[in-house]
mmCIF file of C-alpha atoms in Angstrom:
data_model
loop_
_atom_site.group_PDB
_atom_site.id
_atom_site.type_symbol
_atom_site.label_atom_id
_atom_site.label_comp_id
_atom_site.label_asym_id
_atom_site.label_seq_id
_atom_site.Cartn_x
_atom_site.Cartn_y
_atom_site.Cartn_z
ATOM 1 C CA GLU A 1 -33.603 -68.356 77.895
ATOM 2 C CA PRO A 2 -33.862 -65.228 80.058
ATOM 3 C CA GLU A 3 -35.702 -62.312 78.485
ATOM 4 C CA VAL A 4 -35.940 -58.583 78.855
ATOM 5 C CA THR A 5 -39.596 -57.663 79.132
ATOM 6 C CA GLN A 6 -41.021 -54.338 77.995
ATOM 7 C CA THR A 7 -44.472 -52.931 78.562
ATOM 8 C CA PRO A 8 -46.592 -51.727 76.933
ATOM 9 C CA SER A 9 -45.903 -53.032 73.459
ATOM 10 C CA HIS A 10 -47.641 -50.044 71.905
ATOM 11 C CA GLN A 11 -48.475 -46.694 73.453
ATOM 12 C CA VAL A 12 -50.360 -43.877 71.824
ATOM 13 C CA THR A 13 -50.212 -40.509 73.535
ATOM 14 C CA GLN A 14 -51.163 -36.953 72.798
ATOM 15 C CA MET A 15 -48.492 -34.367 72.227
ATOM 16 C CA GLY A 16 -47.510 -32.727 75.471
ATOM 17 C CA GLN A 17 -48.416 -35.683 77.654
ATOM 18 C CA GLU A 18 -45.975 -37.621 79.791
ATOM 19 C CA VAL A 19 -45.309 -41.307 79.146
ATOM 20 C CA ILE A 20 -43.493 -43.951 81.141
ATOM 21 C CA LEU A 21 -42.041 -46.929 79.343
ATOM 22 C CA ARG A 22 -41.319 -49.935 81.507
ATOM 23 C CA CYS A 23 -38.683 -52.609 81.303
ATOM 24 C CA VAL A 24 -37.803 -55.628 83.402
ATOM 25 C CA PRO A 25 -34.149 -56.502 82.719
ATOM 26 C CA ILE A 26 -32.624 -59.932 83.196
ATOM 27 C CA SER A 27 -32.309 -60.514 86.915
ATOM 28 C CA ASN A 28 -28.537 -60.834 87.316
ATOM 29 C CA HIS A 29 -27.678 -58.059 84.863
ATOM 30 C CA LEU A 30 -26.273 -54.841 86.227
ATOM 31 C CA TYR A 31 -26.092 -52.586 83.159
ATOM 32 C CA PHE A 32 -29.252 -51.198 81.643
ATOM 33 C CA TYR A 33 -29.815 -49.237 78.484
ATOM 34 C CA TRP A 34 -32.430 -47.475 76.434
ATOM 35 C CA TYR A 35 -32.192 -47.194 72.675
ATOM 36 C CA ARG A 36 -34.672 -45.866 70.162
ATOM 37 C CA GLN A 37 -35.324 -46.454 66.490
ATOM 38 C CA ILE A 38 -37.293 -43.907 64.533
ATOM 39 C CA LEU A 39 -39.070 -45.586 61.652
ATOM 40 C CA GLY A 40 -36.646 -46.224 58.819
ATOM 41 C CA GLN A 41 -33.650 -44.941 60.732
ATOM 42 C CA LYS A 42 -30.787 -46.434 62.677
ATOM 43 C CA VAL A 43 -30.874 -47.675 66.237
ATOM 44 C CA GLU A 44 -29.743 -44.797 68.466
ATOM 45 C CA PHE A 45 -28.308 -44.960 71.948
ATOM 46 C CA LEU A 46 -30.149 -42.904 74.545
ATOM 47 C CA VAL A 47 -28.752 -43.722 77.962
ATOM 48 C CA SER A 48 -26.910 -46.301 80.025
ATOM 49 C CA PHE A 49 -27.479 -46.911 83.728
ATOM 50 C CA TYR A 50 -25.297 -48.643 86.254
ATOM 51 C CA ASN A 51 -25.188 -48.723 90.030
ATOM 52 C CA ASN A 52 -28.341 -46.629 90.284
ATOM 53 C CA GLU A 53 -27.067 -43.772 88.213
ATOM 54 C CA ILE A 54 -26.684 -42.702 84.623
ATOM 55 C CA SER A 55 -23.262 -43.760 83.345
ATOM 56 C CA GLU A 56 -23.575 -42.264 79.870
ATOM 57 C CA LYS A 57 -26.172 -40.404 77.849
ATOM 58 C CA SER A 58 -26.416 -39.170 74.294
ATOM 59 C CA GLU A 59 -27.249 -35.691 73.099
ATOM 60 C CA ILE A 60 -30.777 -36.958 72.421
ATOM 61 C CA PHE A 61 -31.273 -37.620 76.122
ATOM 62 C CA ASP A 62 -32.076 -34.094 77.212
ATOM 63 C CA ASP A 63 -34.087 -32.792 80.148
ATOM 64 C CA GLN A 64 -37.234 -34.178 78.599
ATOM 65 C CA PHE A 65 -36.054 -37.690 79.428
ATOM 66 C CA SER A 66 -35.333 -39.417 82.708
ATOM 67 C CA VAL A 67 -34.651 -42.967 83.832
ATOM 68 C CA GLU A 68 -35.262 -44.666 87.094
ATOM 69 C CA ARG A 69 -34.907 -48.020 88.746
ATOM 70 C CA PRO A 70 -37.707 -47.695 91.269
ATOM 71 C CA ASP A 71 -37.291 -51.166 92.732
ATOM 72 C CA GLY A 72 -35.081 -54.202 92.278
ATOM 73 C CA SER A 73 -36.628 -55.310 89.015
ATOM 74 C CA ASN A 74 -38.027 -52.448 86.946
ATOM 75 C CA PHE A 75 -36.178 -49.918 84.813
ATOM 76 C CA THR A 76 -38.247 -47.067 83.436
ATOM 77 C CA LEU A 77 -37.875 -44.353 80.821
ATOM 78 C CA LYS A 78 -39.999 -41.268 81.354
ATOM 79 C CA ILE A 79 -40.605 -38.801 78.567
ATOM 80 C CA ARG A 80 -42.093 -35.522 79.733
ATOM 81 C CA SER A 81 -44.148 -33.353 77.402
ATOM 82 C CA THR A 82 -43.925 -35.643 74.398
ATOM 83 C CA LYS A 83 -43.385 -34.255 70.920
ATOM 84 C CA LEU A 84 -44.350 -35.670 67.545
ATOM 85 C CA GLU A 85 -40.715 -36.464 66.831
ATOM 86 C CA ASP A 86 -40.566 -38.713 69.887
ATOM 87 C CA SER A 87 -42.585 -41.266 67.945
ATOM 88 C CA ALA A 88 -40.289 -44.275 67.663
ATOM 89 C CA MET A 89 -39.664 -47.792 68.832
ATOM 90 C CA TYR A 90 -37.950 -47.730 72.206
ATOM 91 C CA PHE A 91 -35.810 -50.689 73.149
ATOM 92 C CA CYS A 92 -34.593 -51.559 76.590
ATOM 93 C CA ALA A 93 -31.504 -53.736 76.972
ATOM 94 C CA SER A 94 -29.472 -55.191 79.765
ATOM 95 C CA SER A 95 -26.070 -56.792 79.904
ATOM 96 C CA ASP A 96 -24.149 -59.054 82.236
ATOM 97 C CA PRO A 97 -22.009 -57.822 85.120
ATOM 98 C CA GLY A 98 -18.932 -57.720 82.902
ATOM 99 C CA GLY A 99 -20.774 -55.460 80.531
ATOM 100 C CA THR A 100 -19.115 -56.863 77.460
ATOM 101 C CA TYR A 101 -20.952 -60.031 76.502
ATOM 102 C CA GLY A 102 -23.586 -58.481 74.326
ATOM 103 C CA TYR A 103 -26.850 -56.992 75.173
ATOM 104 C CA THR A 104 -30.176 -58.720 75.455
ATOM 105 C CA PHE A 105 -32.841 -56.507 73.986
ATOM 106 C CA GLY A 106 -36.488 -56.369 74.898
ATOM 107 C CA SER A 107 -39.201 -56.569 72.274
ATOM 108 C CA GLY A 108 -39.639 -52.809 72.269
ATOM 109 C CA THR A 109 -42.395 -50.312 72.908
ATOM 110 C CA ARG A 110 -43.773 -48.536 69.884
ATOM 111 C CA LEU A 111 -44.571 -44.992 70.962
ATOM 112 C CA THR A 112 -46.869 -42.987 68.744
ATOM 113 C CA VAL A 113 -47.340 -39.316 69.581
ATOM 114 C CA VAL A 114 -50.383 -37.731 67.954
ATOM 115 C CA ALA B 1 -14.970 -42.662 69.537
ATOM 116 C CA GLN B 2 -16.218 -45.865 68.022
ATOM 117 C CA SER B 3 -18.190 -46.055 64.786
ATOM 118 C CA VAL B 4 -19.581 -48.660 62.432
ATOM 119 C CA SER B 5 -20.103 -48.565 58.671
ATOM 120 C CA GLN B 6 -22.372 -50.858 56.731
ATOM 121 C CA HIS B 7 -21.857 -50.316 53.060
ATOM 122 C CA ASN B 8 -24.820 -52.158 51.645
ATOM 123 C CA HIS B 9 -28.112 -50.486 52.436
ATOM 124 C CA HIS B 10 -30.371 -52.795 50.494
ATOM 125 C CA VAL B 11 -29.531 -56.238 49.151
ATOM 126 C CA ILE B 12 -31.819 -58.388 47.026
ATOM 127 C CA LEU B 13 -31.003 -62.068 46.583
ATOM 128 C CA SER B 14 -32.718 -65.133 45.236
ATOM 129 C CA GLU B 15 -33.221 -68.101 47.503
ATOM 130 C CA ALA B 16 -30.141 -70.354 47.749
ATOM 131 C CA ALA B 17 -27.802 -67.514 46.828
ATOM 132 C CA SER B 18 -24.856 -66.831 49.091
ATOM 133 C CA LEU B 19 -24.837 -63.768 51.293
ATOM 134 C CA GLU B 20 -22.082 -61.481 52.478
ATOM 135 C CA LEU B 21 -22.861 -58.223 54.244
ATOM 136 C CA GLY B 22 -20.019 -55.830 54.869
ATOM 137 C CA CYS B 23 -19.223 -54.175 58.188
ATOM 138 C CA ASN B 24 -16.266 -52.006 59.061
ATOM 139 C CA TYR B 25 -15.624 -50.427 62.418
ATOM 140 C CA SER B 26 -13.456 -47.725 63.811
ATOM 141 C CA TYR B 27 -11.996 -47.951 67.308
ATOM 142 C CA GLY B 28 -8.472 -47.724 68.625
ATOM 143 C CA GLY B 29 -8.532 -50.564 71.113
ATOM 144 C CA THR B 30 -9.953 -53.988 71.713
ATOM 145 C CA VAL B 31 -13.499 -54.311 70.465
ATOM 146 C CA ASN B 32 -16.474 -56.571 70.845
ATOM 147 C CA LEU B 33 -18.468 -57.053 67.654
ATOM 148 C CA PHE B 34 -22.050 -58.103 67.086
ATOM 149 C CA TRP B 35 -24.557 -58.759 64.372
ATOM 150 C CA TYR B 36 -28.220 -58.258 65.182
ATOM 151 C CA VAL B 37 -31.224 -59.082 63.039
ATOM 152 C CA GLN B 38 -34.621 -57.437 63.025
ATOM 153 C CA TYR B 39 -37.390 -59.328 61.243
ATOM 154 C CA PRO B 40 -40.295 -57.230 59.950
ATOM 155 C CA GLY B 41 -42.332 -55.975 62.876
ATOM 156 C CA GLN B 42 -40.134 -57.629 65.455
ATOM 157 C CA HIS B 43 -37.421 -56.680 67.897
ATOM 158 C CA LEU B 44 -33.668 -56.894 67.650
ATOM 159 C CA GLN B 45 -32.194 -60.347 68.075
ATOM 160 C CA LEU B 46 -28.557 -61.245 68.516
ATOM 161 C CA LEU B 47 -27.259 -63.364 65.616
ATOM 162 C CA LEU B 48 -23.676 -63.715 66.762
ATOM 163 C CA LYS B 49 -20.918 -61.995 68.670
ATOM 164 C CA TYR B 50 -17.144 -61.838 68.779
ATOM 165 C CA PHE B 51 -15.056 -61.041 71.848
ATOM 166 C CA SER B 52 -11.800 -62.925 71.422
ATOM 167 C CA GLY B 53 -10.362 -66.199 70.159
ATOM 168 C CA ASP B 54 -11.284 -67.762 66.836
ATOM 169 C CA PRO B 55 -11.990 -64.920 64.423
ATOM 170 C CA LEU B 56 -14.564 -67.027 62.603
ATOM 171 C CA VAL B 57 -17.714 -66.905 64.652
ATOM 172 C CA LYS B 58 -20.740 -69.085 64.068
ATOM 173 C CA GLY B 59 -24.162 -67.851 65.060
ATOM 174 C CA ILE B 60 -27.746 -68.925 64.876
ATOM 175 C CA LYS B 61 -29.668 -69.841 61.715
ATOM 176 C CA GLY B 62 -26.536 -70.800 59.775
ATOM 177 C CA PHE B 63 -24.926 -67.354 59.887
ATOM 178 C CA GLU B 64 -21.238 -66.782 60.474
ATOM 179 C CA ALA B 65 -18.950 -63.771 60.590
ATOM 180 C CA GLU B 66 -15.230 -63.307 60.281
ATOM 181 C CA PHE B 67 -13.260 -60.756 62.246
ATOM 182 C CA ILE B 68 -10.324 -59.441 60.245
ATOM 183 C CA LYS B 69 -8.413 -57.145 62.560
ATOM 184 C CA SER B 70 -6.099 -55.764 59.866
ATOM 185 C CA LYS B 71 -9.108 -54.633 57.842
ATOM 186 C CA PHE B 72 -11.247 -53.535 60.802
ATOM 187 C CA SER B 73 -13.971 -55.699 59.331
ATOM 188 C CA PHE B 74 -16.602 -58.105 60.608
ATOM 189 C CA ASN B 75 -18.541 -59.328 57.579
ATOM 190 C CA LEU B 76 -21.609 -61.498 57.926
ATOM 191 C CA ARG B 77 -22.006 -64.542 55.689
ATOM 192 C CA LYS B 78 -24.465 -67.285 54.942
ATOM 193 C CA PRO B 79 -23.864 -69.851 52.212
ATOM 194 C CA SER B 80 -27.480 -70.244 51.146
ATOM 195 C CA VAL B 81 -30.205 -67.779 52.086
ATOM 196 C CA GLN B 82 -33.882 -68.561 52.544
ATOM 197 C CA TRP B 83 -36.958 -66.407 52.098
ATOM 198 C CA SER B 84 -37.265 -66.373 55.898
ATOM 199 C CA ASP B 85 -33.945 -64.507 56.115
ATOM 200 C CA THR B 86 -35.657 -61.384 54.794
ATOM 201 C CA ALA B 87 -34.918 -58.846 57.515
ATOM 202 C CA GLU B 88 -32.742 -55.917 58.441
ATOM 203 C CA TYR B 89 -29.258 -56.723 59.688
ATOM 204 C CA PHE B 90 -27.303 -54.467 62.008
ATOM 205 C CA CYS B 91 -23.604 -54.637 62.742
ATOM 206 C CA ALA B 92 -22.643 -53.236 66.141
ATOM 207 C CA VAL B 93 -19.501 -52.603 68.127
ATOM 208 C CA ASN B 94 -18.490 -51.729 71.622
ATOM 209 C CA GLY B 95 -15.036 -51.005 72.903
ATOM 210 C CA GLY B 96 -14.379 -52.165 76.432
ATOM 211 C CA TYR B 97 -17.170 -50.977 78.695
ATOM 212 C CA GLN B 98 -18.574 -48.442 76.253
ATOM 213 C CA LYS B 99 -22.090 -48.466 74.906
ATOM 214 C CA VAL B 100 -22.892 -50.495 71.830
ATOM 215 C CA THR B 101 -22.914 -48.439 68.636
ATOM 216 C CA PHE B 102 -25.017 -49.677 65.746
ATOM 217 C CA GLY B 103 -24.470 -49.369 62.036
ATOM 218 C CA THR B 104 -27.219 -47.987 59.818
ATOM 219 C CA GLY B 105 -28.428 -51.446 58.895
ATOM 220 C CA THR B 106 -28.738 -53.483 55.707
ATOM 221 C CA LYS B 107 -32.135 -54.512 54.443
ATOM 222 C CA LEU B 108 -32.025 -57.982 52.964
ATOM 223 C CA GLN B 109 -34.808 -59.081 50.661
ATOM 224 C CA VAL B 110 -34.797 -62.712 49.593
ATOM 225 C CA ILE B 111 -36.905 -63.542 46.583
ATOM 226 C CA PRO B 112 -38.437 -67.032 46.476
#
């Protein structure tokens, strides 16, 4: 079964540093998403991406965050100047061209900001 | 705007007991509904989904859910739980081409 791949699985960074979380969506999917889950809290939507641009973003997704699809396979989330409260599990997801048949989630990147 | 409510935050059951987890959604139009599971230390996995057709949906691992449009509900059921079902369960909804919105999750603990 096709998978969404995320790397790294765990990233530790110092406060104020920049991190890039990487995702390889399923090859024929056209919609891409980032979600995060702070420990013990609900899964929160960050951003959706379609046709090489952001289609929707939440209030969490401020100027500190950016997304990019640098080539035909990768989808990245960049967090500039990380803060302690950015510590969370970040999930990438992709969905089929229709956009309505459920998401396939990656295994997540646990980001720890110290 | 769409929203999802999961009423049970923490459920404790003995093995072989039956399970029903409640989920209610709010959205004015046609919706797609999902249940995801997250085992301890693992990522989200899709249990089942509903888009149209038979309102009783069967998923993996013996789970099923019933869409009741008049009640805006999509409850998850399993007739006999196992210790390995211990996990957190998330109901989720998306309307049309909108993003998926997750409920707050229900932690299920199954006691051997």
